[in-house]
mmCIF file of C-alpha atoms in Angstrom:
data_model
loop_
_atom_site.group_PDB
_atom_site.id
_atom_site.type_symbol
_atom_site.label_atom_id
_atom_site.label_comp_id
_atom_site.label_asym_id
_atom_site.label_seq_id
_atom_site.Cartn_x
_atom_site.Cartn_y
_atom_site.Cartn_z
ATOM 1 C CA UNK A 1 116.871 108.110 76.282
ATOM 2 C CA UNK A 2 115.411 112.070 76.679
ATOM 3 C CA UNK A 3 117.358 115.129 76.097
ATOM 4 C CA UNK A 4 116.308 118.071 78.702
ATOM 5 C CA UNK A 5 117.381 120.847 80.860
ATOM 6 C CA UNK A 6 117.086 122.021 84.382
ATOM 7 C CA UNK A 7 117.511 125.413 86.291
ATOM 8 C CA UNK A 8 118.057 125.404 90.189
ATOM 9 C CA UNK A 9 120.112 127.783 93.319
ATOM 10 C CA UNK A 10 123.252 124.707 92.949
ATOM 11 C CA UNK A 11 124.369 122.446 90.304
ATOM 12 C CA UNK A 12 122.772 119.312 92.683
ATOM 13 C CA UNK A 13 119.110 121.566 92.266
ATOM 14 C CA UNK A 14 119.673 122.245 88.466
ATOM 15 C CA UNK A 15 120.878 118.142 88.117
ATOM 16 C CA UNK A 16 117.022 117.285 89.991
ATOM 17 C CA UNK A 17 114.848 119.348 88.344
ATOM 18 C CA UNK A 18 116.497 118.121 84.785
ATOM 19 C CA UNK A 19 115.999 114.353 86.220
ATOM 20 C CA UNK A 20 112.594 115.425 87.414
ATOM 21 C CA UNK A 21 111.701 116.118 84.191
ATOM 22 C CA UNK A 22 112.356 113.447 81.720
ATOM 23 C CA UNK A 23 110.820 111.429 84.520
ATOM 24 C CA UNK A 24 107.704 113.026 83.996
ATOM 25 C CA UNK A 25 108.084 113.400 79.917
ATOM 26 C CA UNK A 26 107.820 109.198 80.617
ATOM 27 C CA UNK A 27 104.664 109.308 83.460
ATOM 28 C CA UNK A 28 103.227 111.405 81.378
ATOM 29 C CA UNK A 29 102.530 107.636 79.236
ATOM 30 C CA UNK A 30 102.118 106.059 81.636
ATOM 31 C CA UNK A 31 99.217 107.929 83.518
ATOM 32 C CA UNK A 32 97.287 108.878 80.335
ATOM 33 C CA UNK A 33 97.563 104.873 80.104
ATOM 34 C CA UNK A 34 96.125 104.127 83.042
ATOM 35 C CA UNK A 35 92.387 105.152 84.423
ATOM 36 C CA UNK A 36 93.788 106.696 87.556
ATOM 37 C CA UNK A 37 91.611 110.148 88.086
ATOM 38 C CA UNK A 38 91.823 111.206 91.559
ATOM 39 C CA UNK A 39 95.019 108.997 92.600
ATOM 40 C CA UNK A 40 96.875 109.677 89.015
ATOM 41 C CA UNK A 41 98.107 113.857 90.925
ATOM 42 C CA UNK A 42 99.479 111.558 93.745
ATOM 43 C CA UNK A 43 101.226 109.263 92.059
ATOM 44 C CA UNK A 44 103.012 111.974 89.695
ATOM 45 C CA UNK A 45 103.706 113.980 93.223
ATOM 46 C CA UNK A 46 105.246 110.935 94.363
ATOM 47 C CA UNK A 47 107.203 109.593 91.243
ATOM 48 C CA UNK A 48 108.458 112.986 90.225
ATOM 49 C CA UNK A 49 110.215 113.298 94.127
ATOM 50 C CA UNK A 50 111.699 110.448 93.901
ATOM 51 C CA UNK A 51 112.763 111.068 90.317
ATOM 52 C CA UNK A 52 116.527 109.566 90.705
ATOM 53 C CA UNK A 53 114.948 106.419 91.388
ATOM 54 C CA UNK A 54 113.618 106.138 88.042
ATOM 55 C CA UNK A 55 116.578 107.904 86.597
ATOM 56 C CA UNK A 56 118.885 104.286 85.345
ATOM 57 C CA UNK A 57 121.816 106.745 83.930
ATOM 58 C CA UNK A 58 122.554 110.418 82.552
ATOM 59 C CA UNK A 59 125.314 111.785 81.215
ATOM 60 C CA UNK A 60 125.770 116.240 81.670
ATOM 61 C CA UNK A 61 125.898 117.447 77.688
ATOM 62 C CA UNK A 62 126.359 121.227 79.042
ATOM 63 C CA UNK A 63 126.669 123.029 82.107
ATOM 64 C CA UNK A 64 126.675 127.390 82.233
ATOM 65 C CA UNK A 65 125.659 129.729 85.451
ATOM 66 C CA UNK A 66 124.076 133.004 84.851
ATOM 67 C CA UNK A 67 124.747 136.343 86.187
ATOM 68 C CA UNK A 68 122.730 136.126 88.689
ATOM 69 C CA UNK A 69 123.612 132.755 90.586
ATOM 70 C CA UNK A 70 121.194 130.480 89.038
ATOM 71 C CA UNK A 71 122.514 127.320 87.063
ATOM 72 C CA UNK A 72 121.347 125.524 83.826
ATOM 73 C CA UNK A 73 123.027 121.908 82.988
ATOM 74 C CA UNK A 74 121.270 119.952 79.782
ATOM 75 C CA UNK A 75 121.425 116.136 80.664
ATOM 76 C CA UNK A 76 121.042 112.858 78.485
ATOM 77 C CA UNK A 77 119.002 110.588 80.911
ATOM 78 C CA UNK A 78 117.705 106.639 80.323
ATOM 79 C CA UNK A 79 114.482 106.106 82.342
ATOM 80 C CA UNK A 80 113.628 103.218 83.735
ATOM 81 C CA UNK A 81 109.417 103.713 82.332
ATOM 82 C CA UNK A 82 109.313 99.748 83.014
ATOM 83 C CA UNK A 83 109.491 100.668 86.617
ATOM 84 C CA UNK A 84 107.782 104.186 86.563
ATOM 85 C CA UNK A 85 104.699 101.362 84.883
ATOM 86 C CA UNK A 86 105.396 98.636 87.869
ATOM 87 C CA UNK A 87 105.257 101.740 90.631
ATOM 88 C CA UNK A 88 102.023 103.574 89.432
ATOM 89 C CA UNK A 89 99.811 100.353 89.353
ATOM 90 C CA UNK A 90 101.285 99.074 92.979
ATOM 91 C CA UNK A 91 100.555 102.616 94.001
ATOM 92 C CA UNK A 92 97.003 102.463 92.513
ATOM 93 C CA UNK A 93 96.318 98.966 94.093
ATOM 94 C CA UNK A 94 97.837 100.535 97.350
ATOM 95 C CA UNK A 95 95.478 103.672 96.793
ATOM 96 C CA UNK A 96 91.884 101.275 96.610
ATOM 97 C CA UNK A 97 92.705 98.629 99.315
ATOM 98 C CA UNK A 98 90.410 98.519 102.151
ATOM 99 C CA UNK A 99 91.822 97.370 105.201
ATOM 100 C CA UNK A 100 95.026 98.199 105.178
ATOM 101 C CA UNK A 101 97.201 95.811 106.798
ATOM 102 C CA UNK A 102 98.849 96.447 110.341
ATOM 103 C CA UNK A 103 103.270 96.692 109.940
ATOM 104 C CA UNK A 104 105.533 96.525 112.620
ATOM 105 C CA UNK A 105 109.189 98.691 111.137
ATOM 106 C CA UNK A 106 111.770 98.319 112.923
ATOM 107 C CA UNK A 107 115.496 98.206 111.994
ATOM 108 C CA UNK A 108 117.724 95.002 111.941
ATOM 109 C CA UNK A 109 122.125 94.239 111.550
ATOM 110 C CA UNK A 110 121.686 90.362 111.339
ATOM 111 C CA UNK A 111 124.738 90.547 108.507
ATOM 112 C CA UNK A 112 128.782 90.383 109.025
ATOM 113 C CA UNK A 113 128.679 93.176 106.882
ATOM 114 C CA UNK A 114 125.246 95.130 108.584
ATOM 115 C CA UNK A 115 125.695 99.039 109.625
ATOM 116 C CA UNK A 116 125.013 99.220 113.544
ATOM 117 C CA UNK A 117 121.712 100.605 113.818
ATOM 118 C CA UNK A 118 122.912 101.997 116.634
ATOM 119 C CA UNK A 119 124.038 104.339 114.730
ATOM 120 C CA UNK A 120 123.204 107.694 114.896
ATOM 121 C CA UNK A 121 121.546 108.465 111.965
ATOM 122 C CA UNK A 122 119.839 105.078 111.678
ATOM 123 C CA UNK A 123 116.671 106.337 113.538
ATOM 124 C CA UNK A 124 116.419 108.775 110.744
ATOM 125 C CA UNK A 125 116.912 106.184 107.883
ATOM 126 C CA UNK A 126 114.204 103.440 109.559
ATOM 127 C CA UNK A 127 111.244 107.054 110.066
ATOM 128 C CA UNK A 128 112.030 107.921 106.324
ATOM 129 C CA UNK A 129 110.421 103.496 105.512
ATOM 130 C CA UNK A 130 108.046 103.788 107.904
ATOM 131 C CA UNK A 131 106.436 107.084 106.679
ATOM 132 C CA UNK A 132 106.622 105.749 102.799
ATOM 133 C CA UNK A 133 104.231 102.967 104.934
ATOM 134 C CA UNK A 134 101.935 104.839 106.578
ATOM 135 C CA UNK A 135 102.161 107.780 105.004
ATOM 136 C CA UNK A 136 102.844 106.872 101.166
ATOM 137 C CA UNK A 137 100.893 103.798 100.785
ATOM 138 C CA UNK A 138 98.537 104.119 103.097
ATOM 139 C CA UNK A 139 99.579 101.234 105.726
ATOM 140 C CA UNK A 140 98.784 101.212 109.126
ATOM 141 C CA UNK A 141 101.625 100.954 110.974
ATOM 142 C CA UNK A 142 104.181 100.314 114.413
ATOM 143 C CA UNK A 143 107.360 101.199 115.421
ATOM 144 C CA UNK A 144 109.645 100.771 118.053
ATOM 145 C CA UNK A 145 107.845 103.178 120.479
ATOM 146 C CA UNK A 146 104.158 101.340 119.804
ATOM 147 C CA UNK A 147 106.095 98.297 120.768
ATOM 148 C CA UNK A 148 107.463 99.885 124.094
ATOM 149 C CA UNK A 149 104.211 101.578 125.016
ATOM 150 C CA UNK A 150 102.191 98.110 124.305
ATOM 151 C CA UNK A 151 104.929 96.502 126.285
ATOM 152 C CA UNK A 152 106.645 97.723 128.747
ATOM 153 C CA UNK A 153 108.411 94.644 129.742
ATOM 154 C CA UNK A 154 110.415 94.751 126.220
ATOM 155 C CA UNK A 155 113.436 95.449 127.180
ATOM 156 C CA UNK A 156 116.916 95.738 124.432
ATOM 157 C CA UNK A 157 117.536 95.395 121.037
ATOM 158 C CA UNK A 158 113.550 94.416 118.898
ATOM 159 C CA UNK A 159 114.969 91.323 116.286
ATOM 160 C CA UNK A 160 112.581 89.250 114.121
ATOM 161 C CA UNK A 161 112.527 86.447 115.994
ATOM 162 C CA UNK A 162 111.564 88.494 118.910
ATOM 163 C CA UNK A 163 109.180 90.726 116.604
ATOM 164 C CA UNK A 164 107.611 87.315 115.351
ATOM 165 C CA UNK A 165 106.442 85.972 119.010
ATOM 166 C CA UNK A 166 105.350 89.936 120.189
ATOM 167 C CA UNK A 167 103.287 90.135 116.576
ATOM 168 C CA UNK A 168 100.721 88.984 118.199
ATOM 169 C CA UNK A 169 100.488 90.768 121.147
ATOM 170 C CA UNK A 170 101.365 94.273 119.196
ATOM 171 C CA UNK A 171 98.269 93.121 116.283
ATOM 172 C CA UNK A 172 100.957 93.056 113.017
ATOM 173 C CA UNK A 173 99.763 90.924 110.540
ATOM 174 C CA UNK A 174 103.352 92.273 108.213
ATOM 175 C CA UNK A 175 107.310 92.603 109.741
ATOM 176 C CA UNK A 176 108.981 95.455 108.213
ATOM 177 C CA UNK A 177 112.414 95.236 109.186
ATOM 178 C CA UNK A 178 115.218 97.955 107.699
ATOM 179 C CA UNK A 179 119.311 96.917 106.790
ATOM 180 C CA UNK A 180 122.164 98.505 105.805
ATOM 181 C CA UNK A 181 125.018 96.629 104.126
ATOM 182 C CA UNK A 182 128.402 97.777 103.540
ATOM 183 C CA UNK A 183 131.620 97.154 103.177
ATOM 184 C CA UNK A 184 135.419 98.823 102.352
ATOM 185 C CA UNK A 185 137.081 97.898 99.157
ATOM 186 C CA UNK A 186 140.149 100.212 98.813
ATOM 187 C CA UNK A 187 139.191 103.644 98.857
ATOM 188 C CA UNK A 188 135.839 103.180 98.060
ATOM 189 C CA UNK A 189 132.302 101.783 99.660
ATOM 190 C CA UNK A 190 129.896 98.928 98.288
ATOM 191 C CA UNK A 191 127.147 98.160 99.788
ATOM 192 C CA UNK A 192 122.662 98.529 99.761
ATOM 193 C CA UNK A 193 119.667 99.222 101.986
ATOM 194 C CA UNK A 194 118.159 95.875 102.184
ATOM 195 C CA UNK A 195 114.247 96.297 103.000
ATOM 196 C CA UNK A 196 112.634 91.990 103.960
ATOM 197 C CA UNK A 197 108.790 91.210 104.974
ATOM 198 C CA UNK A 198 107.391 88.477 106.777
ATOM 199 C CA UNK A 199 103.559 87.131 107.835
ATOM 200 C CA UNK A 200 103.350 87.724 110.596
ATOM 201 C CA UNK A 201 100.593 84.945 111.405
ATOM 202 C CA UNK A 202 102.455 82.047 110.160
ATOM 203 C CA UNK A 203 106.072 83.733 109.679
ATOM 204 C CA UNK A 204 106.378 83.137 106.109
ATOM 205 C CA UNK A 205 109.289 85.258 104.560
ATOM 206 C CA UNK A 206 107.745 87.382 101.570
ATOM 207 C CA UNK A 207 111.154 88.400 100.235
ATOM 208 C CA UNK A 208 113.907 90.831 100.494
ATOM 209 C CA UNK A 209 114.088 93.789 98.159
ATOM 210 C CA UNK A 210 117.783 95.694 97.731
ATOM 211 C CA UNK A 211 119.251 98.620 96.142
ATOM 212 C CA UNK A 212 123.020 98.720 95.645
ATOM 213 C CA UNK A 213 125.070 101.995 96.109
ATOM 214 C CA UNK A 214 128.822 102.476 96.124
ATOM 215 C CA UNK A 215 130.418 106.040 96.952
ATOM 216 C CA UNK A 216 134.383 107.163 97.733
ATOM 217 C CA UNK A 217 135.751 107.949 101.562
ATOM 218 C CA UNK A 218 139.889 108.779 101.609
ATOM 219 C CA UNK A 219 139.969 108.276 105.035
ATOM 220 C CA UNK A 220 139.164 104.935 107.753
ATOM 221 C CA UNK A 221 136.633 106.979 109.964
ATOM 222 C CA UNK A 222 134.412 104.693 111.540
ATOM 223 C CA UNK A 223 131.888 106.627 112.175
ATOM 224 C CA UNK A 224 131.794 108.648 109.195
ATOM 225 C CA UNK A 225 131.974 105.364 107.268
ATOM 226 C CA UNK A 226 129.346 104.276 108.900
ATOM 227 C CA UNK A 227 127.081 107.611 108.911
ATOM 228 C CA UNK A 228 128.117 107.894 104.803
ATOM 229 C CA UNK A 229 126.873 104.458 104.749
ATOM 230 C CA UNK A 230 123.522 105.394 105.947
ATOM 231 C CA UNK A 231 122.622 108.827 104.221
ATOM 232 C CA UNK A 232 123.558 107.051 101.200
ATOM 233 C CA UNK A 233 120.740 103.901 102.216
ATOM 234 C CA UNK A 234 118.259 106.942 102.383
ATOM 235 C CA UNK A 235 118.564 107.939 98.626
ATOM 236 C CA UNK A 236 116.415 104.651 98.099
ATOM 237 C CA UNK A 237 113.661 104.372 100.798
ATOM 238 C CA UNK A 238 110.843 104.902 98.802
ATOM 239 C CA UNK A 239 111.039 102.932 95.237
ATOM 240 C CA UNK A 240 112.552 99.972 98.061
ATOM 241 C CA UNK A 241 109.398 100.397 100.061
ATOM 242 C CA UNK A 242 107.434 100.564 97.407
ATOM 243 C CA UNK A 243 108.478 97.606 95.929
ATOM 244 C CA UNK A 244 108.162 95.630 99.072
ATOM 245 C CA UNK A 245 104.171 97.231 99.994
ATOM 246 C CA UNK A 246 103.762 95.052 96.444
ATOM 247 C CA UNK A 247 104.524 92.205 97.223
ATOM 248 C CA UNK A 248 102.765 92.288 100.713
ATOM 249 C CA UNK A 249 99.723 93.689 99.184
ATOM 250 C CA UNK A 250 100.322 91.361 95.872
ATOM 251 C CA UNK A 251 100.156 87.771 98.715
ATOM 252 C CA UNK A 252 97.026 89.605 101.151
ATOM 253 C CA UNK A 253 95.612 88.831 97.443
ATOM 254 C CA UNK A 254 97.216 86.273 96.259
ATOM 255 C CA UNK A 255 95.219 84.216 99.446
ATOM 256 C CA UNK A 256 92.065 84.956 98.141
ATOM 257 C CA UNK A 257 92.679 84.079 94.393
ATOM 258 C CA UNK A 258 91.704 80.195 93.371
ATOM 259 C CA UNK A 259 89.378 80.077 95.930
ATOM 260 C CA UNK A 260 91.478 79.441 98.636
ATOM 261 C CA UNK A 261 90.439 82.401 101.151
ATOM 262 C CA UNK A 262 92.261 84.427 103.832
ATOM 263 C CA UNK A 263 94.376 81.180 106.463
ATOM 264 C CA UNK A 264 92.899 81.797 109.973
ATOM 265 C CA UNK A 265 94.793 80.049 113.175
ATOM 266 C CA UNK A 266 91.835 79.375 115.400
ATOM 267 C CA UNK A 267 92.907 77.741 119.233
ATOM 268 C CA UNK A 268 90.137 76.172 121.269
ATOM 269 C CA UNK A 269 91.652 75.575 124.784
ATOM 270 C CA UNK A 270 90.250 74.360 127.949
ATOM 271 C CA UNK A 271 86.685 73.112 125.925
ATOM 272 C CA UNK A 272 85.306 70.173 127.180
ATOM 273 C CA UNK A 273 85.981 66.852 124.779
ATOM 274 C CA UNK A 274 83.653 66.389 122.085
ATOM 275 C CA UNK A 275 82.203 70.372 122.901
ATOM 276 C CA UNK A 276 84.376 71.735 119.897
ATOM 277 C CA UNK A 277 85.409 69.223 116.772
ATOM 278 C CA UNK A 278 82.038 68.414 115.853
ATOM 279 C CA UNK A 279 80.745 71.858 115.116
ATOM 280 C CA UNK A 280 83.546 71.545 112.150
ATOM 281 C CA UNK A 281 81.144 68.648 110.599
ATOM 282 C CA UNK A 282 78.280 71.599 110.933
ATOM 283 C CA UNK A 283 77.727 75.019 111.362
ATOM 284 C CA UNK A 284 80.934 76.005 111.692
ATOM 285 C CA UNK A 285 81.646 74.191 108.107
ATOM 286 C CA UNK A 286 78.905 75.128 107.000
ATOM 287 C CA UNK A 287 79.125 79.586 108.161
ATOM 288 C CA UNK A 288 79.656 81.777 105.045
ATOM 289 C CA UNK A 289 82.739 82.005 102.982
ATOM 290 C CA UNK A 290 83.750 78.946 104.462
ATOM 291 C CA UNK A 291 86.607 77.391 102.173
ATOM 292 C CA UNK A 292 87.855 74.104 104.363
ATOM 293 C CA UNK A 293 90.142 73.465 107.255
ATOM 294 C CA UNK A 294 92.724 71.446 108.624
ATOM 295 C CA UNK A 295 92.923 70.048 112.114
ATOM 296 C CA UNK A 296 96.799 70.567 113.289
ATOM 297 C CA UNK A 297 97.081 69.525 117.152
ATOM 298 C CA UNK A 298 94.348 68.011 119.250
ATOM 299 C CA UNK A 299 95.340 66.670 122.576
ATOM 300 C CA UNK A 300 93.530 67.684 126.363
ATOM 301 C CA UNK A 301 92.554 71.119 126.983
ATOM 302 C CA UNK A 302 93.792 72.401 123.645
ATOM 303 C CA UNK A 303 92.632 72.409 119.555
ATOM 304 C CA UNK A 304 94.664 74.290 117.234
ATOM 305 C CA UNK A 305 92.585 74.203 113.439
ATOM 306 C CA UNK A 306 93.740 76.015 110.178
ATOM 307 C CA UNK A 307 90.325 77.726 108.776
ATOM 308 C CA UNK A 308 90.494 78.507 105.527
ATOM 309 C CA UNK A 309 87.768 81.708 105.371
ATOM 310 C CA UNK A 310 86.482 84.067 102.375
ATOM 311 C CA UNK A 311 85.244 86.259 105.377
ATOM 312 C CA UNK A 312 87.900 89.053 107.462
ATOM 313 C CA UNK A 313 88.790 88.380 110.827
ATOM 314 C CA UNK A 314 86.564 91.125 112.080
ATOM 315 C CA UNK A 315 83.581 89.502 110.778
ATOM 316 C CA UNK A 316 84.621 85.641 110.668
ATOM 317 C CA UNK A 317 84.896 86.021 114.914
ATOM 318 C CA UNK A 318 81.622 87.172 115.648
ATOM 319 C CA UNK A 319 79.865 84.202 113.305
ATOM 320 C CA UNK A 320 81.726 81.457 115.298
ATOM 321 C CA UNK A 321 80.603 83.563 118.578
ATOM 322 C CA UNK A 322 77.238 82.932 117.779
ATOM 323 C CA UNK A 323 77.830 79.189 116.265
ATOM 324 C CA UNK A 324 79.611 78.199 119.297
ATOM 325 C CA UNK A 325 77.822 80.227 121.882
ATOM 326 C CA UNK A 326 74.375 78.932 120.822
ATOM 327 C CA UNK A 327 76.017 75.147 122.018
ATOM 328 C CA UNK A 328 75.698 76.736 125.794
ATOM 329 C CA UNK A 329 79.369 76.900 125.881
ATOM 330 C CA UNK A 330 81.094 80.140 127.815
ATOM 331 C CA UNK A 331 84.235 81.446 126.758
ATOM 332 C CA UNK A 332 86.320 84.878 125.965
ATOM 333 C CA UNK A 333 88.133 85.405 122.785
ATOM 334 C CA UNK A 334 90.919 87.267 121.680
ATOM 335 C CA UNK A 335 91.313 88.334 118.046
ATOM 336 C CA UNK A 336 95.065 89.271 116.779
ATOM 337 C CA UNK A 337 95.571 90.135 113.633
ATOM 338 C CA UNK A 338 95.121 86.408 111.772
ATOM 339 C CA UNK A 339 94.708 84.359 115.385
ATOM 340 C CA UNK A 340 91.467 83.199 116.238
ATOM 341 C CA UNK A 341 91.704 82.288 120.234
ATOM 342 C CA UNK A 342 88.468 81.252 122.354
ATOM 343 C CA UNK A 343 88.983 80.589 125.912
ATOM 344 C CA UNK A 344 86.701 77.684 127.611
ATOM 345 C CA UNK A 345 85.110 79.678 130.644
ATOM 346 C CA UNK A 346 84.824 76.707 133.962
ATOM 347 C CA UNK A 347 81.250 77.338 135.033
ATOM 348 C CA UNK A 348 82.181 77.642 138.520
ATOM 349 C CA UNK A 349 85.311 80.592 138.406
ATOM 350 C CA UNK A 350 82.953 82.723 135.785
#
């Protein structure tokens, strides 16, 4: 808990300024305790911009105004220093990462209490999440407009099932879903902003982050209710996005811990019998970065393999092309995230 002062052109601005002062005191200790150097100022700016998200509670001790129209407040604020520490560490990791993942961000409303994504200000909320992942955390972000541009036949609302099916086509590594749940409780409204993440390659659910909120609404106007809920949710975008981005980063890092490597899904389509399988008992097992493999499916004209390697996809694909090509086979390839496809080309149809 700290006692701080703030000034502004309105009471809200004065409170915001005071909360920034409270957070900056805790932030200074965090930044000094870490080797942030170049990224330190960027982290400081982001944390202070979203200071309210790091304050657990505050009490106004004194409030006055000056003759020139300025407002002054004195607050007793409780700052969540642990959250600042976690976020500073996460942002440090994100800023140092190379080869950022490609993330598809879209809105959903799949719970009974979900606010419809057609609500007028919902696109603004989704855009705020996109900006956080793209501009703050340096992810490569796809949005619904990009999907429609790449897939002209796509129509209707994007659901998690549709997104998983189209992820390889648009090159998405992860899906991030934005949702706002809200319910009336008498004259009050309770709800929360919810962000969920799924790994696109195998539909693995990485987790859900949520921040609860509540506010009062005296009337039964449905449009005002939904818009107010979405507006209230937008306050929590930065902190929640950072928590989910951290989970995505840790998932990427975790796949290389303990010698497990990155997991790739390999598909060999149309190759003559006994063309590919022998390679997994020799050249492909001896490839740099190889950890292990499992043959998941093998039938006429199709072979599917899970392959773990420390190589990144853009290094693994050309290495495999060289090995398979050295056997005289003609084929086409496609790399989508961690999905590698090899399709045999019959000599008569080259």
